[in-house]
Short mmCIF file of C-alpha atoms in Angstrom, two decimals:
data_model
loop_
_atom_site.label_atom_id
_atom_site.label_comp_id
_atom_site.label_asym_id
_atom_site.label_seq_id
_atom_site.Cartn_x
_atom_site.Cartn_y
_atom_site.Cartn_z
CA MET A 1 -15.31 3.00 7.90
CA ALA A 2 -13.82 -0.11 6.45
CA GLU A 3 -10.36 -0.97 7.65
CA ALA A 4 -7.73 -1.39 4.95
CA THR A 5 -5.69 -4.54 5.24
CA GLN A 6 -1.94 -4.14 5.18
CA GLN A 7 0.71 -6.70 4.46
CA ILE A 8 4.44 -6.13 4.78
CA ASP A 9 6.75 -8.19 2.57
CA PHE A 10 10.50 -7.73 2.61
CA VAL A 11 11.03 -8.04 -1.14
CA PRO A 12 12.50 -5.66 -3.69
CA VAL A 13 10.00 -2.92 -4.49
CA LYS A 14 9.25 -2.25 -8.14
CA ALA A 15 7.66 0.84 -9.65
CA GLU A 16 4.70 -1.27 -10.82
CA ASP A 17 4.05 -2.34 -7.22
CA ILE A 18 4.05 1.24 -5.98
CA LEU A 19 1.78 2.35 -8.82
CA ALA A 20 -0.65 -0.53 -8.22
CA GLU A 21 -0.84 0.28 -4.50
CA ARG A 22 -1.49 3.97 -5.11
CA THR A 23 -4.04 3.19 -7.82
CA ARG A 24 -5.91 0.88 -5.45
CA GLY A 25 -5.86 3.56 -2.74
CA TRP A 26 -7.23 6.15 -5.15
CA ASP A 27 -9.95 3.77 -6.32
CA MET A 28 -11.00 3.12 -2.71
CA PHE A 29 -11.06 6.88 -2.04
CA VAL A 30 -13.24 7.55 -5.10
CA LEU A 31 -15.62 4.73 -4.15
CA ALA A 32 -15.96 6.02 -0.57
CA THR A 33 -16.54 9.55 -1.89
CA LYS A 34 -19.31 8.37 -4.23
CA TRP A 35 -21.04 6.47 -1.42
CA GLY A 36 -20.68 9.45 0.92
CA ILE A 37 -22.21 11.85 -1.58
CA GLY A 38 -25.04 9.40 -2.25
CA VAL A 39 -25.81 9.02 1.46
CA VAL A 40 -25.86 12.79 1.97
CA ILE A 41 -28.23 13.23 -0.98
CA VAL A 42 -30.57 10.55 0.38
CA ILE A 43 -30.55 12.16 3.83
CA LEU A 44 -31.26 15.62 2.41
CA VAL A 45 -34.09 14.35 0.19
CA GLY A 46 -35.53 12.47 3.17
CA LEU A 47 -35.42 15.60 5.31
CA TRP A 48 -37.03 17.59 2.53
CA LEU A 49 -39.84 15.04 2.13
CA PHE A 50 -40.60 14.55 5.82
CA ALA A 51 -39.76 17.93 7.32
CA GLY A 52 -40.10 20.24 4.34
#
């Protein structure tokens, strides 16, 4: 898995910053889920073609 980079800044936290961070996390989760589903489908089709 890819490692998420983290940076800690001691500045006042705004609601927009929190929302942007959570949105980015959700987008990364959705992207990883799409790739995972795609890989599983490719593996299953490959098994079906070669071992079916």
